[in-house]
PDB file of C-alpha atoms in Angstrom:
ATOM      1  CA  MET A 425     -33.309 -22.010   9.482  1.00  0.00           C
ATOM      2  CA  ARG A 426     -32.302 -20.021  12.517  1.00  0.00           C
ATOM      3  CA  GLN A 427     -33.438 -16.386  12.699  1.00  0.00           C
ATOM      4  CA  ILE A 428     -30.791 -13.880  13.702  1.00  0.00           C
ATOM      5  CA  ASP A 429     -31.296 -10.952  16.012  1.00  0.00           C
ATOM      6  CA  TYR A 430     -32.148  -7.702  14.194  1.00  0.00           C
ATOM      7  CA  ASN A 431     -29.435  -5.739  16.061  1.00  0.00           C
ATOM      8  CA  ARG A 432     -26.805  -8.302  15.114  1.00  0.00           C
ATOM      9  CA  ALA A 433     -27.937  -8.145  11.487  1.00  0.00           C
ATOM     10  CA  GLU A 434     -27.644  -4.342  11.517  1.00  0.00           C
ATOM     11  CA  GLU A 435     -24.197  -4.577  13.077  1.00  0.00           C
ATOM     12  CA  TYR A 436     -23.145  -7.077  10.416  1.00  0.00           C
ATOM     13  CA  ILE A 437     -24.453  -4.933   7.561  1.00  0.00           C
ATOM     14  CA  THR A 438     -22.823  -1.792   8.956  1.00  0.00           C
ATOM     15  CA  LEU A 439     -19.452  -3.458   9.531  1.00  0.00           C
ATOM     16  CA  ARG A 440     -19.509  -5.156   6.138  1.00  0.00           C
ATOM     17  CA  ASP A 441     -20.247  -1.845   4.390  1.00  0.00           C
ATOM     18  CA  GLU A 442     -17.423  -0.176   6.328  1.00  0.00           C
ATOM     19  CA  LEU A 443     -15.074  -3.017   5.392  1.00  0.00           C
ATOM     20  CA  LEU A 444     -15.941  -2.687   1.708  1.00  0.00           C
ATOM     21  CA  GLN A 445     -15.468   1.094   1.778  1.00  0.00           C
ATOM     22  CA  LEU A 446     -12.070   0.775   3.484  1.00  0.00           C
ATOM     23  CA  HIS A 447     -11.001  -1.855   0.972  1.00  0.00           C
ATOM     24  CA  THR A 448     -12.086   0.348  -1.945  1.00  0.00           C
ATOM     25  CA  PHE A 449     -10.204   3.305  -0.479  1.00  0.00           C
ATOM     26  CA  ALA A 450      -7.070   1.178  -0.026  1.00  0.00           C
ATOM     27  CA  ARG A 451      -7.283   0.135  -3.683  1.00  0.00           C
ATOM     28  CA  GLN A 452      -7.604   3.801  -4.658  1.00  0.00           C
ATOM     29  CA  ILE A 453      -4.347   4.487  -2.789  1.00  0.00           C
ATOM     30  CA  LEU A 454      -2.603   1.989  -5.058  1.00  0.00           C
ATOM     31  CA  TYR A 455      -4.118   3.522  -8.206  1.00  0.00           C
ATOM     32  CA  TRP A 456      -3.157   7.064  -7.211  1.00  0.00           C
ATOM     33  CA  THR A 457       0.372   6.021  -6.289  1.00  0.00           C
ATOM     34  CA  VAL A 458       1.010   4.525  -9.703  1.00  0.00           C
ATOM     35  CA  LEU A 459      -0.594   7.524 -11.394  1.00  0.00           C
ATOM     36  CA  LEU A 460       1.485  10.035  -9.408  1.00  0.00           C
ATOM     37  CA  VAL A 461       4.734   8.180 -10.146  1.00  0.00           C
ATOM     38  CA  ILE A 462       3.940   8.215 -13.869  1.00  0.00           C
ATOM     39  CA  VAL A 463       2.948  11.900 -13.688  1.00  0.00           C
ATOM     40  CA  GLY A 464       6.268  12.611 -11.919  1.00  0.00           C
ATOM     41  CA  PHE A 465       8.140  10.945 -14.774  1.00  0.00           C
ATOM     42  CA  GLY A 466       6.116  12.879 -17.345  1.00  0.00           C
ATOM     43  CA  TRP A 467       6.664  16.167 -15.541  1.00  0.00           C
ATOM     44  CA  TYR A 468      10.407  15.584 -15.392  1.00  0.00           C
ATOM     45  CA  VAL A 469      10.725  14.639 -19.054  1.00  0.00           C
ATOM     46  CA  SER A 470       8.553  17.563 -20.203  1.00  0.00           C
ATOM     47  CA  ARG A 471      10.834  20.159 -18.580  1.00  0.00           C
ATOM     48  CA  PRO A 472      13.507  21.735 -20.763  1.00  0.00           C
ATOM     49  CA  PHE A 473      16.942  20.216 -20.148  1.00  0.00           C
ATOM     50  CA  GLY A 474      18.378  23.295 -18.436  1.00  0.00           C
ATOM     51  CA  GLU A 475      15.428  23.725 -16.057  1.00  0.00           C
ATOM     52  CA  ARG A 476      15.289  20.162 -14.710  1.00  0.00           C
ATOM     53  CA  ILE A 477      15.942  19.417 -11.077  1.00  0.00           C
ATOM     54  CA  PRO A 478      18.602  16.787 -10.362  1.00  0.00           C
ATOM     55  CA  ALA A 479      17.294  13.287 -10.999  1.00  0.00           C
ATOM     56  CA  ALA A 480      18.310  12.214  -7.482  1.00  0.00           C
ATOM     57  CA  VAL A 481      15.938  14.829  -6.038  1.00  0.00           C
ATOM     58  CA  LEU A 482      13.113  13.543  -8.241  1.00  0.00           C
ATOM     59  CA  GLY A 483      13.894   9.982  -7.144  1.00  0.00           C
ATOM     60  CA  PHE A 484      13.927  11.015  -3.486  1.00  0.00           C
ATOM     61  CA  PHE A 485      10.494  12.658  -3.749  1.00  0.00           C
ATOM     62  CA  LEU A 486       9.045   9.669  -5.605  1.00  0.00           C
ATOM     63  CA  TYR A 487      10.435   7.287  -2.972  1.00  0.00           C
ATOM     64  CA  VAL A 488       8.924   9.426  -0.206  1.00  0.00           C
ATOM     65  CA  LEU A 489       5.605   9.266  -2.099  1.00  0.00           C
ATOM     66  CA  ILE A 490       5.806   5.479  -2.264  1.00  0.00           C
ATOM     67  CA  ILE A 491       6.715   5.142   1.417  1.00  0.00           C
ATOM     68  CA  LEU A 492       3.887   7.433   2.560  1.00  0.00           C
ATOM     69  CA  SER A 493       1.476   5.598   0.292  1.00  0.00           C
ATOM     70  CA  ALA A 494       2.577   2.235   1.698  1.00  0.00           C
ATOM     71  CA  VAL A 495       2.129   3.472   5.274  1.00  0.00           C
ATOM     72  CA  ALA A 496      -1.388   4.741   4.503  1.00  0.00           C
ATOM     73  CA  TYR A 497      -2.203   1.502   2.687  1.00  0.00           C
ATOM     74  CA  LEU A 498      -0.971  -0.568   5.640  1.00  0.00           C
ATOM     75  CA  ILE A 499      -3.099   1.434   8.066  1.00  0.00           C
ATOM     76  CA  TYR A 500      -6.250   0.939   6.019  1.00  0.00           C
ATOM     77  CA  MET A 501      -5.577  -2.740   5.312  1.00  0.00           C
ATOM     78  CA  ASN A 502      -4.959  -3.353   9.028  1.00  0.00           C
ATOM     79  CA  GLN A 503      -8.404  -1.877   9.733  1.00  0.00           C
ATOM     80  CA  VAL A 504      -9.893  -4.082   6.996  1.00  0.00           C
ATOM     81  CA  TYR A 505      -8.234  -7.107   8.563  1.00  0.00           C
ATOM     82  CA  ARG A 506      -9.498  -6.277  12.055  1.00  0.00           C
ATOM     83  CA  ILE A 507     -13.085  -5.738  10.882  1.00  0.00           C
ATOM     84  CA  GLY A 508     -12.929  -8.875   8.753  1.00  0.00           C
ATOM     85  CA  SER A 509     -11.615 -10.885  11.699  1.00  0.00           C
ATOM     86  CA  TYR A 510     -14.396  -9.563  13.906  1.00  0.00           C
ATOM     87  CA  LEU A 511     -17.018 -10.475  11.317  1.00  0.00           C
ATOM     88  CA  ALA A 512     -15.532 -13.933  10.772  1.00  0.00           C
ATOM     89  CA  VAL A 513     -15.252 -14.753  14.468  1.00  0.00           C
ATOM     90  CA  PHE A 514     -18.337 -13.170  16.037  1.00  0.00           C
ATOM     91  CA  LEU A 515     -20.956 -12.832  13.330  1.00  0.00           C
ATOM     92  CA  GLU A 516     -20.234 -15.454  10.669  1.00  0.00           C
ATOM     93  CA  SER A 517     -19.097 -18.308  12.888  1.00  0.00           C
ATOM     94  CA  ARG A 518     -21.531 -20.679  14.546  1.00  0.00           C
ATOM     95  CA  ASP A 519     -18.751 -22.327  16.572  1.00  0.00           C
ATOM     96  CA  PRO A 520     -18.742 -20.992  20.180  1.00  0.00           C
ATOM     97  CA  ASP A 521     -15.152 -22.237  20.627  1.00  0.00           C
ATOM     98  CA  ARG A 522     -13.985 -19.914  17.847  1.00  0.00           C
ATOM     99  CA  TRP A 523     -15.060 -16.833  19.805  1.00  0.00           C
ATOM    100  CA  LEU A 524     -12.242 -17.484  22.273  1.00  0.00           C
ATOM    101  CA  LYS A 525      -9.671 -17.193  19.467  1.00  0.00           C
ATOM    102  CA  TRP A 526     -10.491 -13.560  18.662  1.00  0.00           C
ATOM    103  CA  HIS A 527      -7.529 -12.104  20.568  1.00  0.00           C
ATOM    104  CA  ARG A 528      -5.107 -14.613  19.083  1.00  0.00           C
ATOM    105  CA  LEU A 529      -6.309 -13.817  15.554  1.00  0.00           C
ATOM    106  CA  ASN A 530      -5.873 -10.077  16.070  1.00  0.00           C
ATOM    107  CA  ARG A 531      -2.418 -10.281  17.636  1.00  0.00           C
ATOM    108  CA  ARG A 532      -0.997 -12.535  14.968  1.00  0.00           C
ATOM    109  CA  GLY A 533      -2.085 -10.507  11.942  1.00  0.00           C
ATOM    110  CA  PRO A 534      -2.737 -11.847   8.465  1.00  0.00           C
ATOM    111  CA  ALA A 535      -1.064 -15.121   7.560  1.00  0.00           C
ATOM    112  CA  GLY A 536       0.978 -13.800   4.611  1.00  0.00           C
ATOM    113  CA  GLY A 537       1.846 -10.415   6.074  1.00  0.00           C
ATOM    114  CA  PHE A 538       0.117  -7.057   6.062  1.00  0.00           C
ATOM    115  CA  LEU A 539       0.730  -6.270   2.382  1.00  0.00           C
ATOM    116  CA  PRO A 540      -1.369  -8.382   0.011  1.00  0.00           C
ATOM    117  CA  ASP A 541       0.337  -9.683  -3.130  1.00  0.00           C
ATOM    118  CA  THR A 542      -1.134  -6.942  -5.320  1.00  0.00           C
ATOM    119  CA  ALA A 543       0.275  -4.176  -3.122  1.00  0.00           C
ATOM    120  CA  VAL A 544       3.680  -5.890  -2.980  1.00  0.00           C
ATOM    121  CA  PHE A 545       3.702  -6.028  -6.777  1.00  0.00           C
ATOM    122  CA  VAL A 546       2.640  -2.385  -7.112  1.00  0.00           C
ATOM    123  CA  TYR A 547       5.080  -0.942  -4.568  1.00  0.00           C
ATOM    124  CA  SER A 548       8.052  -3.105  -5.575  1.00  0.00           C
ATOM    125  CA  GLY A 549       7.294  -2.478  -9.233  1.00  0.00           C
ATOM    126  CA  ALA A 550       7.028   1.284  -8.716  1.00  0.00           C
ATOM    127  CA  ALA A 551      10.337   1.347  -6.833  1.00  0.00           C
ATOM    128  CA  ALA A 552      11.995  -0.744  -9.564  1.00  0.00           C
ATOM    129  CA  LEU A 553      10.527   1.537 -12.247  1.00  0.00           C
ATOM    130  CA  ILE A 554      12.010   4.573 -10.491  1.00  0.00           C
ATOM    131  CA  VAL A 555      15.373   2.768 -10.335  1.00  0.00           C
ATOM    132  CA  LEU A 556      15.210   2.096 -14.087  1.00  0.00           C
ATOM    133  CA  PHE A 557      14.241   5.690 -14.803  1.00  0.00           C
ATOM    134  CA  LEU A 558      17.118   6.987 -12.671  1.00  0.00           C
ATOM    135  CA  GLY A 559      19.459   4.519 -14.352  1.00  0.00           C
ATOM    136  CA  TYR A 560      18.467   5.777 -17.774  1.00  0.00           C
ATOM    137  CA  LEU A 561      18.938   9.399 -16.682  1.00  0.00           C
ATOM    138  CA  THR A 562      22.262   8.588 -15.018  1.00  0.00           C
ATOM    139  CA  PHE A 563      23.950   6.660 -17.775  1.00  0.00           C
ATOM    140  CA  PHE A 564      22.480   8.202 -20.927  1.00  0.00           C
ATOM    141  CA  THR A 565      21.429  11.820 -20.391  1.00  0.00           C
ATOM    142  CA  ARG A 566      23.265  13.398 -17.424  1.00  0.00           C
ATOM    143  CA  PRO A 567      26.735  14.877 -16.930  1.00  0.00           C
ATOM    144  CA  PRO A 568      29.213  12.883 -14.799  1.00  0.00           C
ATOM    145  CA  TYR A 569      28.784  14.962 -11.606  1.00  0.00           C
ATOM    146  CA  TYR A 570      25.216  13.626 -11.244  1.00  0.00           C
ATOM    147  CA  VAL A 571      26.270   9.979 -11.295  1.00  0.00           C
ATOM    148  CA  SER A 572      27.051   9.408  -7.598  1.00  0.00           C
ATOM    149  CA  PRO A 573      23.791  10.886  -6.147  1.00  0.00           C
ATOM    150  CA  ASN A 574      21.749   9.066  -8.784  1.00  0.00           C
ATOM    151  CA  ILE A 575      23.456   5.757  -8.035  1.00  0.00           C
ATOM    152  CA  ALA A 576      22.857   6.291  -4.313  1.00  0.00           C
ATOM    153  CA  MET A 577      19.137   6.844  -5.021  1.00  0.00           C
ATOM    154  CA  MET A 578      19.134   3.755  -7.249  1.00  0.00           C
ATOM    155  CA  PHE A 579      20.526   1.621  -4.416  1.00  0.00           C
ATOM    156  CA  PHE A 580      17.931   3.078  -2.054  1.00  0.00           C
ATOM    157  CA  GLY A 581      15.224   2.164  -4.567  1.00  0.00           C
ATOM    158  CA  LEU A 582      16.545  -1.377  -4.889  1.00  0.00           C
ATOM    159  CA  ALA A 583      16.482  -1.691  -1.101  1.00  0.00           C
ATOM    160  CA  LEU A 584      12.857  -0.490  -1.114  1.00  0.00           C
ATOM    161  CA  ALA A 585      11.895  -2.917  -3.881  1.00  0.00           C
ATOM    162  CA  LEU A 586      13.381  -5.770  -1.853  1.00  0.00           C
ATOM    163  CA  PHE A 587      11.888  -4.542   1.429  1.00  0.00           C
ATOM    164  CA  PHE A 588       8.236  -4.379   0.354  1.00  0.00           C
ATOM    165  CA  PRO A 589       7.795  -8.161  -0.056  1.00  0.00           C
ATOM    166  CA  LEU A 590       8.927  -8.585   3.557  1.00  0.00           C
ATOM    167  CA  LEU A 591       6.026  -6.530   4.979  1.00  0.00           C
TER     168      LEU A 591
END
C-alpha cells in the first residue's frame, strides 16, 4: 500500500468536509423553500377574506422566492461540483493523464446540468403547486376582476415549471 503525504491527506479531509457542508446547506435551501411556500399558502388562507392581498401579488412573491432560492442553490451546487471535481482529479485519481483534464472538466460543468434531479423536482413542483393554488383562487373564490392578473401569474408559473428542468 502506498503512503500518502500528510499535507495532501489534510487537504483532502478539509476539502471533503467543506464539500459535505456545502451539500448539506444546499439541501437545507430546498427544505426551506418548500416550507416557505407552504407557509405562504397557509398565511394567505388564514387571512379574513376582506383583508387578503390579491392572489397575483402572493403568486409573484412566491415565484420570486423560488427564483432566489434556485439561484442560491445553483451557486452552492456549482461550488460542490468544483470541489468534487478537484478531489476526483487531483486527490482520488492515480492516473497522471487525468490531471490534464481538470480544466476541461470544470469548463463543461456537470453532465446532466447544474440542477440535480431532486432540485428540478422540488422547484418545478413548487411552481406547479403555486399555479394550482392560483387556479383554485381564480376560478372558485375570487371576483372576476382578479382573473386576468391571476391567469398571467399562472402562465408565468407554468413557464418557470418548464424552465427548471432545462437548467
